[in-house]
Coordinates of C-alpha atoms in Angstrom, one line a residue:
X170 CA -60.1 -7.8 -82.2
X171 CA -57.9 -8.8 -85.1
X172 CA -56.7 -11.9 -86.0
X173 CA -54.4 -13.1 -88.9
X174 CA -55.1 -16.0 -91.8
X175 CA -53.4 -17.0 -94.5
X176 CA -56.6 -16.1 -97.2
X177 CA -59.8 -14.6 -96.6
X178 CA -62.8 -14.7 -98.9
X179 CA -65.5 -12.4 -98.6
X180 CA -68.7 -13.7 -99.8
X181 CA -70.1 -17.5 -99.5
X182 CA -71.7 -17.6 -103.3
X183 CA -70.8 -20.3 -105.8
X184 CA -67.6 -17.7 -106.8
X185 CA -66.4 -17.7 -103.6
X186 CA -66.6 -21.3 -102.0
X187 CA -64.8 -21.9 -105.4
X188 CA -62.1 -19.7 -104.6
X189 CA -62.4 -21.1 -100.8
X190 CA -61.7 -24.7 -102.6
X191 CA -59.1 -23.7 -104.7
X192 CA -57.2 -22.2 -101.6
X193 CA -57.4 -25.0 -99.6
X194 CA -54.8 -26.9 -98.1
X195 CA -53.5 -28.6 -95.0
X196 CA -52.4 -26.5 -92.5
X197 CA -53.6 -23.4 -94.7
X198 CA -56.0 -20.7 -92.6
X199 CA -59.0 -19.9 -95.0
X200 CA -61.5 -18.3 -93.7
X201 CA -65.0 -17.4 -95.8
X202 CA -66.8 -13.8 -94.6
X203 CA -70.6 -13.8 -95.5
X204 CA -72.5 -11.2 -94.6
X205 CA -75.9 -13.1 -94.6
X206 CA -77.0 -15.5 -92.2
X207 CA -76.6 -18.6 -94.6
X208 CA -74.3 -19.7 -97.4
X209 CA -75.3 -19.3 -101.0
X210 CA -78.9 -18.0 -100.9
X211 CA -78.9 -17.0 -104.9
X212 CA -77.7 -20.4 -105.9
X213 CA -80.0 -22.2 -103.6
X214 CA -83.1 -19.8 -105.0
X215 CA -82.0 -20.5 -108.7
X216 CA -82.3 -24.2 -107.8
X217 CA -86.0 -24.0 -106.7
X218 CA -87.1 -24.6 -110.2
X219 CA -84.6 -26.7 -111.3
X220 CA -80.6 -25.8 -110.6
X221 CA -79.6 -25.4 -114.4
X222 CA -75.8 -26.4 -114.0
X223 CA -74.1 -25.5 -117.0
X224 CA -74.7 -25.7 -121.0
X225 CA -73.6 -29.2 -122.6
X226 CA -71.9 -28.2 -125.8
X227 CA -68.7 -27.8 -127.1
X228 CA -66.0 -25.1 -124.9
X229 CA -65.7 -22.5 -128.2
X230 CA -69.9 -22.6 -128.5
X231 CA -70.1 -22.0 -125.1
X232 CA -67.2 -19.5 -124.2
X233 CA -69.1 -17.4 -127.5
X234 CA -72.1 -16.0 -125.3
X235 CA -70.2 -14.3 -122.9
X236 CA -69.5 -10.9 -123.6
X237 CA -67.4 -8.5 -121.9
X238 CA -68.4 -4.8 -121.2
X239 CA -66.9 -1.5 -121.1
X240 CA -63.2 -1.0 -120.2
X241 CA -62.6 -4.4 -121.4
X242 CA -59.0 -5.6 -122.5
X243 CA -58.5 -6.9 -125.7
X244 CA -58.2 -10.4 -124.4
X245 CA -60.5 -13.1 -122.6
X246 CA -60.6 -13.8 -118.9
X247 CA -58.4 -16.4 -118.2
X248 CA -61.2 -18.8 -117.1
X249 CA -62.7 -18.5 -120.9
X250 CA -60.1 -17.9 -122.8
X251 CA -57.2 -20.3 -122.1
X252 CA -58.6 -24.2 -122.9
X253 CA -56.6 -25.6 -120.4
X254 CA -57.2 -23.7 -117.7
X255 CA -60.3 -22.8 -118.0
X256 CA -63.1 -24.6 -116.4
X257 CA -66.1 -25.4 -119.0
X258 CA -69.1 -27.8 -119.2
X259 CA -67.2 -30.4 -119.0
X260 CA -65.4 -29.6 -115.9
X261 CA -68.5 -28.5 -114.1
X262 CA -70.0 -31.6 -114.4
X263 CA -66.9 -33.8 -113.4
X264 CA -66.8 -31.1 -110.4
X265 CA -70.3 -31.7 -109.6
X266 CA -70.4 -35.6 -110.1
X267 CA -66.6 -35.5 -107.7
X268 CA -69.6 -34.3 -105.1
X269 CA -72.0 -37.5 -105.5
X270 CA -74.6 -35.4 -107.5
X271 CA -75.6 -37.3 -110.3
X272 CA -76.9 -35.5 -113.8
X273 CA -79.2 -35.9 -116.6
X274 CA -78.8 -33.4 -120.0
X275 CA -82.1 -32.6 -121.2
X276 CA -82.9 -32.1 -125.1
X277 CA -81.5 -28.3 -125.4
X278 CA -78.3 -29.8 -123.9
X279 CA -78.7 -27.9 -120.2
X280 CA -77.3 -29.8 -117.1
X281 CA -79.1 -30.7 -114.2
X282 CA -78.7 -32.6 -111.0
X283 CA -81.1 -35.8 -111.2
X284 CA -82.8 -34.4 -108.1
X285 CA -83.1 -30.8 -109.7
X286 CA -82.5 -29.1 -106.4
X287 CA -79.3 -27.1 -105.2
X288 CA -79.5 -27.6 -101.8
X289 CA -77.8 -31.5 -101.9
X290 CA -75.0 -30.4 -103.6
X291 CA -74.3 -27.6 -101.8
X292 CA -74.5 -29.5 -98.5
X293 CA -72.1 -32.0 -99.9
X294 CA -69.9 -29.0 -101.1
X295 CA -69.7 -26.9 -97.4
X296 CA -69.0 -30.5 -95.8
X297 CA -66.1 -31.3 -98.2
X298 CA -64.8 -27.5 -97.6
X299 CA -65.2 -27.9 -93.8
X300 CA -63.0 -31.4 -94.1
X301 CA -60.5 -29.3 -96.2
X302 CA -59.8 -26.5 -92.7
X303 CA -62.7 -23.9 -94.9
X304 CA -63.8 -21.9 -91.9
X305 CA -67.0 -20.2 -93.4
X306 CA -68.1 -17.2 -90.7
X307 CA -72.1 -16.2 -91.6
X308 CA -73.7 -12.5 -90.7
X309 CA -69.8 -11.2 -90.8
X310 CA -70.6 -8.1 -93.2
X311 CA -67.5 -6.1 -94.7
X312 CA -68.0 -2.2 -93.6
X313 CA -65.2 -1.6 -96.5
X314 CA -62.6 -1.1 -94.4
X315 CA -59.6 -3.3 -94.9
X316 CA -60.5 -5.7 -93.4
X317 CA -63.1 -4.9 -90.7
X318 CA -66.2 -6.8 -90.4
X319 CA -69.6 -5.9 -88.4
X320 CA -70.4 -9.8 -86.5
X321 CA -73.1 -10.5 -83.8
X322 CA -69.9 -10.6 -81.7
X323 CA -69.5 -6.7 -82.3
X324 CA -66.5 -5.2 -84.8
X325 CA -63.4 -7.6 -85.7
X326 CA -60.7 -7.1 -88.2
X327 CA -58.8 -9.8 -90.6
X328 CA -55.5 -9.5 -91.5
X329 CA -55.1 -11.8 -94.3
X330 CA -51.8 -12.9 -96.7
X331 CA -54.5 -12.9 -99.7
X332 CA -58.3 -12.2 -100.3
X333 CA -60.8 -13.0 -102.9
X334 CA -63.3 -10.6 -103.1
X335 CA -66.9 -12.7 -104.3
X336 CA -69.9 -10.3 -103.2
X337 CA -72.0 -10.5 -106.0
X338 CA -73.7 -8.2 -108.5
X339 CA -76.7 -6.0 -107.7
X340 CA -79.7 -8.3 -109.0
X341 CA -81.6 -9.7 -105.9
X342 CA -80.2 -7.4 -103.1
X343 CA -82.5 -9.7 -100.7
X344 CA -80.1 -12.3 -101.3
X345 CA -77.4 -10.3 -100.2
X346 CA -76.2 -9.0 -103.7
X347 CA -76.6 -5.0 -102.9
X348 CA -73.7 -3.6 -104.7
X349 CA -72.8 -1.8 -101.4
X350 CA -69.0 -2.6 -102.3
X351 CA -69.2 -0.4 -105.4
X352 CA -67.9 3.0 -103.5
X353 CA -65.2 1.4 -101.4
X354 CA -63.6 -0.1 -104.6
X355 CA -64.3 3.2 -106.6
X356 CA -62.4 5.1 -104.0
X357 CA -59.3 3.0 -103.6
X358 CA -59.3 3.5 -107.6
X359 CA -60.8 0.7 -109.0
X360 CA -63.1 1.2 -112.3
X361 CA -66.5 -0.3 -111.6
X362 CA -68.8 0.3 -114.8
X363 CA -72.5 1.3 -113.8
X364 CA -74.6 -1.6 -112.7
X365 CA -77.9 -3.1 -115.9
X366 CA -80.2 -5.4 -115.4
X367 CA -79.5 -8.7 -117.3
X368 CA -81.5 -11.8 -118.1
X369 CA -84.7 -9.8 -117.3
X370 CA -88.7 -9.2 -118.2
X371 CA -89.7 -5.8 -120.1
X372 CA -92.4 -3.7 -118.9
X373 CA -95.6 -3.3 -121.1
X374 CA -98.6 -1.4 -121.1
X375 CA -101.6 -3.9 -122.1
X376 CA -104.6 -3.0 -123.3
X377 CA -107.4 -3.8 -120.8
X378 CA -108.2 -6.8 -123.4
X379 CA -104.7 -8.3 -122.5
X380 CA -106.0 -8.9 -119.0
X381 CA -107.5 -12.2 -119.9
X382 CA -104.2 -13.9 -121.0
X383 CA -102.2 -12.9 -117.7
X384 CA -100.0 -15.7 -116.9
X385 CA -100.3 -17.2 -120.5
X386 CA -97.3 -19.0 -121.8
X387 CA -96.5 -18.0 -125.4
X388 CA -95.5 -21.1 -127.5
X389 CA -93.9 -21.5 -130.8
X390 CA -92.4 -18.3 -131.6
X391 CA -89.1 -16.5 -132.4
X392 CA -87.7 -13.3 -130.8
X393 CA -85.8 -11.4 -132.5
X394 CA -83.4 -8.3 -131.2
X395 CA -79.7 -7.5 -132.6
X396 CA -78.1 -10.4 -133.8
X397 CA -79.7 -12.7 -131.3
X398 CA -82.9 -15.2 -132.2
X399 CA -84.4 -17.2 -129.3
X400 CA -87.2 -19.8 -129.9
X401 CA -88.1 -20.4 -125.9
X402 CA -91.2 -19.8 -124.3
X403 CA -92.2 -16.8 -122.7
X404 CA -94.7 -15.2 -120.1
X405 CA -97.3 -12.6 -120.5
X406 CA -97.6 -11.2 -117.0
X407 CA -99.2 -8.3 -115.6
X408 CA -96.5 -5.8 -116.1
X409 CA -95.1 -7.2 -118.5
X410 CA -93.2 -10.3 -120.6
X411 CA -90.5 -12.4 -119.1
X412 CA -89.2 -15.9 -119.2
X413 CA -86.5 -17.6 -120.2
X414 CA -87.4 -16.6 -124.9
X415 CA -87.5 -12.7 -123.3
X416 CA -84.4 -13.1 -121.3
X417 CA -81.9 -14.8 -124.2
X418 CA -82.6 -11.7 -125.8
X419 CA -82.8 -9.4 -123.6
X420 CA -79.0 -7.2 -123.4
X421 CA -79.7 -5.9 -127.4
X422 CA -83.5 -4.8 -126.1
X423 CA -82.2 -3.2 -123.4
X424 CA -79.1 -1.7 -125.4
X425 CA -82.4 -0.2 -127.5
X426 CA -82.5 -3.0 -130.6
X427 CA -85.9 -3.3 -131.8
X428 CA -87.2 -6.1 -130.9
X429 CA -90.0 -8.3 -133.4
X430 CA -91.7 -11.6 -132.7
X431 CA -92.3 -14.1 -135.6
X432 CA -95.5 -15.7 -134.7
X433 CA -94.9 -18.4 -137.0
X434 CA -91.3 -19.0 -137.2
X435 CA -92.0 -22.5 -139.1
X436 CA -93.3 -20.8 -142.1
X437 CA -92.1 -18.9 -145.0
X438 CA -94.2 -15.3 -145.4
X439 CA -95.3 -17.1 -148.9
X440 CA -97.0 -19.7 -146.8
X441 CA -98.4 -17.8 -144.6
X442 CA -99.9 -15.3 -146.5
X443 CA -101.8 -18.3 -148.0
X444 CA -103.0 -18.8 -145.1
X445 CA -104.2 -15.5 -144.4
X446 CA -105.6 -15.0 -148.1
X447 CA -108.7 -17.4 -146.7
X448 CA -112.3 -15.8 -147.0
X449 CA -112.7 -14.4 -144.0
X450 CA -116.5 -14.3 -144.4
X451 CA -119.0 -13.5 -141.8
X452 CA -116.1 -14.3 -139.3
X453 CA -115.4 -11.2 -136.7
X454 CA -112.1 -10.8 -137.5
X455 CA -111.0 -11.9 -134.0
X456 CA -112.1 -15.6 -134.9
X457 CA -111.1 -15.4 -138.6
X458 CA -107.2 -14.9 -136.7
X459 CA -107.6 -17.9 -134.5
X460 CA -108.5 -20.4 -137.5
X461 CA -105.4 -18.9 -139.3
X462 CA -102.7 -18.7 -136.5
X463 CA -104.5 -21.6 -134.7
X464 CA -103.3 -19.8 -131.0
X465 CA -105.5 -17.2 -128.9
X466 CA -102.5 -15.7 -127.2
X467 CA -100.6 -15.2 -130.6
X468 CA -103.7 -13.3 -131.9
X469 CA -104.2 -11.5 -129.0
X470 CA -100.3 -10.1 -129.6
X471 CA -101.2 -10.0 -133.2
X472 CA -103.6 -7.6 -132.2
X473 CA -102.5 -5.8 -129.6
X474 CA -98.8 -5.3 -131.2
X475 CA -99.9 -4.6 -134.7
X476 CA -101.8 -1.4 -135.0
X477 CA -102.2 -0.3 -138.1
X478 CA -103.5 -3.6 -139.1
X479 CA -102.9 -4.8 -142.9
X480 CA -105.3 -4.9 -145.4
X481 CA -104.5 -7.6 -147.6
X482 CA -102.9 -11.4 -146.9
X483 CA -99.3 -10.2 -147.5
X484 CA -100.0 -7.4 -145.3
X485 CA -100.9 -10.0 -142.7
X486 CA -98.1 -12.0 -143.4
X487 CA -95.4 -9.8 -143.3
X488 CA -96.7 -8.4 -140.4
X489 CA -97.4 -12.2 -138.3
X490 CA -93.3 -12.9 -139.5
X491 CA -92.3 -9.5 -138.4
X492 CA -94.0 -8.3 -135.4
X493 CA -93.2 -5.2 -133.4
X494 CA -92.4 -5.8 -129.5
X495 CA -93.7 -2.6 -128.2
X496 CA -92.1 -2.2 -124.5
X497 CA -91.4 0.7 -122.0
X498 CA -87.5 -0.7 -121.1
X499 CA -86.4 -3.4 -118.6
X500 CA -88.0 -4.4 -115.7
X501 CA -85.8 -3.3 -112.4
X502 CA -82.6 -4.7 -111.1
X503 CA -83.6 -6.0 -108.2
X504 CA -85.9 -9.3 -109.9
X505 CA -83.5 -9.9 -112.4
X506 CA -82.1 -12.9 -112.8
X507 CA -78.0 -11.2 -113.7
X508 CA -76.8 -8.2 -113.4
X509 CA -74.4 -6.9 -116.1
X510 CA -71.6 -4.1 -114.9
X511 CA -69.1 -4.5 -112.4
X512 CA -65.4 -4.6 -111.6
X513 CA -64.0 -3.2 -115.7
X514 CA -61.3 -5.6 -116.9
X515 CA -58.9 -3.0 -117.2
X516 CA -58.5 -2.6 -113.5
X517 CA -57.6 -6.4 -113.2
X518 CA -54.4 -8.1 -114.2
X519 CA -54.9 -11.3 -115.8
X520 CA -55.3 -13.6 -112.5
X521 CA -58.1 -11.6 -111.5
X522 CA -56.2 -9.3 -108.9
X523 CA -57.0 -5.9 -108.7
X524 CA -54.3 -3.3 -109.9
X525 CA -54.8 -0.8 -107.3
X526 CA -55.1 -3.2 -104.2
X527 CA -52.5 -5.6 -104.9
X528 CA -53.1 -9.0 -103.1
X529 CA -56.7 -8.6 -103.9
X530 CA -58.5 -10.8 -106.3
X531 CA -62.1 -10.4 -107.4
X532 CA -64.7 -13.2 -108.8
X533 CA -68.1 -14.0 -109.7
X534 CA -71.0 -11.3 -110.8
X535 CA -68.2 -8.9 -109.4
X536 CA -66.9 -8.3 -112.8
X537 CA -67.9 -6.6 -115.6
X538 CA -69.4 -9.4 -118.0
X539 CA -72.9 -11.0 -118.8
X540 CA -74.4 -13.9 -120.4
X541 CA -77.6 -15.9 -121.4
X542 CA -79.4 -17.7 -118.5
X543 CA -79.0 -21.8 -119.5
X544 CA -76.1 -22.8 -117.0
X545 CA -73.3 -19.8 -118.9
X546 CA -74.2 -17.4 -115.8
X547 CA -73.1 -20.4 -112.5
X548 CA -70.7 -21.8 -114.7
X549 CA -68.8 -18.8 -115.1
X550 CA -69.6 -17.5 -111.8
X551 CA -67.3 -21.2 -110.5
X552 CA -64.7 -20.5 -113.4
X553 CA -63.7 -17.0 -112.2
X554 CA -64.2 -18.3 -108.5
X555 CA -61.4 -21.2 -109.2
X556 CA -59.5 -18.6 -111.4
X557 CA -58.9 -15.8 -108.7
X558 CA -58.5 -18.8 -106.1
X559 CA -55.5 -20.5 -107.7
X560 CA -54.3 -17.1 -108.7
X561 CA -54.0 -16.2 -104.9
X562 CA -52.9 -19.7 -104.1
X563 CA -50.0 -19.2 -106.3
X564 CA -49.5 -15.7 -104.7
X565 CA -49.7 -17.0 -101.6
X566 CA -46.9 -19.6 -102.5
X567 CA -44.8 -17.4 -103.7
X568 CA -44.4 -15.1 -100.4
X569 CA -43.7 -18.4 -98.6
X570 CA -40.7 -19.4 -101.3
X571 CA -39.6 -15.6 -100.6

């Protein structure tokens, strides 16, 4: 069976009801293909601890931590880049509150709902999409034909005027982000740079003494890696470190930076070493650590991370400021929070629409960029959602003036 709409969007993520919203309009057909059986299963997972909205700072600060990978034009996307299209903190939040959610911004500046949880805004969203004409079609999955679908109905092709393509990245397949639209692009001609984990732990083999502080949370420190410094907490886990200090870092220790810890990021080394220049006595050295550094976990690190140990207080110093973050690489794709690669930049004009398939426009964890976890990653995921939706809005415009 085929049938014929106006705009189709395939995939029911924040990127693509955005696009869905921005295509909206009486009369219009819009119809929203997800392959899984509900709406948004990602967003509503990110939410279970808290739906971090977006990052309350300034649009330059924030539009900084994105970064754009391989292939990339020498320009920003459209949704970062231009100030007055683009759709920021500030937006977001207007957006958000236009649903009835109401917000709070903690003390780092990140934006939640008052409830925490995802799952009232999105219900508010669908309902004001279904009021709008949104026809949103669950367990419709693309096959990569254009534009046949697999349904509990059995096959059934769309012929639309414009689509937004919004199917996600490859982090959390489960959730319906599998990537499996990477070979159908690549062999209509569209660049797709190989898929990295992003935002993620790092795998480490502990010492048998580590076992004690599984599921410790490390406090008070700095990571270090590249050019980038976080001061959040972190995890020791079984297989390794995560949390939200490990992932703010985490592209240059993938991209091979060394990584260090500075266990005592409050202190000069001069300081310190005074510290460490007390008479350590009849202490086991073990003990002598904890009355300097005051934290079991840190000296456990201390220890397990600093082989050769120094000899003398400056030794001890440079090393507590300094720390090594011995790792075996990135935990897998498939827990990460992001994914970085995707659709490269050159194969997009500036509205988002791919050069080789003209008429469609791509969104969301799609494309090739990353960022820090925080509230950059949704924000921009709505941003390039409402970019590619006006974009084919305006196309779609256009073939009805001509």
């Amino acid at each position: 069976m085929s049938e014929a709409v106006e705009a189709l969007v395939i995939g029911a993520g924040p990127a693509g009801l955005m696009a869905a919203e921005a295509l909206m309009a009486p009369g219009r057909r819009v119809v929203v293909a997800e392959a899984m059986p509900t709406p948004a299963r990602k967003f509503l997972m990110a939410g279970k601890s808290g739906l971090n909205l977006t990052k309350d700072e300034p649009f330059e600060a924030f539009a900084q931590r994105f970064s754009l990978g391989t292939g990339a034009l020498p320009r920003t996307p459209g949704y970062l880049g231009n100030r007055e299209a683009a759709f920021g903190p500030a937006e977001v939040m207007a957006w958000a509150r236009g649903l009835g959610i109401k917000l709070f911004t903690g003390s780092t500046g990140r934006v939640f709902p008052v409830g925490m949880k995802a799952s009232p805004l999105l219900r508010a969203w669908l309902a004001r999409l279904r009021a709008g004409g949104v026809e949103l079609r669950t367990r419709w999955r693309w096959t990569g034909e254009r534009f046949r679908f697999e349904t509990p109905e059995g096959p059934r092709e769309i012929r639309p005027g414009v689509t937004v393509l919004a199917l996600g990245g490859a982090s959390w397949p489960r959730l319906g982000s599998d990537a499996a639209w990477v070979p159908w692009l690549e062999g209509a001609g569209v660049g797709v740079a190989p898929f990295r984990p992003a935002n993620m732990g790092f795998r480490v083999a502990w010492s048998t003494q580590m076992s004690r502080h599984f599921g410790a949370a490390v406090k008070g420190t700095a990571l270090r890696a590249g050019d980038l410094t976080s001061r959040g907490e972190w995890i020791i886990g079984r297989h390794g470190i995560e949390g939200g200090g490990v992932y703010e870092i985490s592209a240059p220790l993938r991209d091979g930076a060394a990584g260090h810890v500075d266990l005592a990021p409050d202190l000069d080394r001069s300081a310190l070493a005074g510290r460490f220049a007390r008479p350590k006595g009849k202490l086991s050295l073990g003990n002598w650590l904890r009355r300097v550094l005051d934290d079991p976990v840190k000296v456990a690190l201390l220890l397990e991370w600093g082989r050769p140990l120094p000899m003398d207080a400056a030794g001890w110093a440079a090393l507590a400021k300094a720390l090594p973050l011995r790792h075996q690489g990135p935990m897998g794709i498939a827990t990460a929070i992001s994914s970085a690669g995707g659709v490269t930049w050159d194969s997009l004009t500036g509205a988002q629409e791919l050069q080789a398939i003209p008429g469609v426009f791509v969104a969301g964890e799609m494309l090739d960029w990353e960022a820090p976890t925080g509230g950059y990653l949704l924000t921009a995921c709505l941003g390039s959602g409402l970019h590619a939706g006006r974009a084919a809005a305006a196309r779609l415009a256009a073939m009805s003036a001509g």
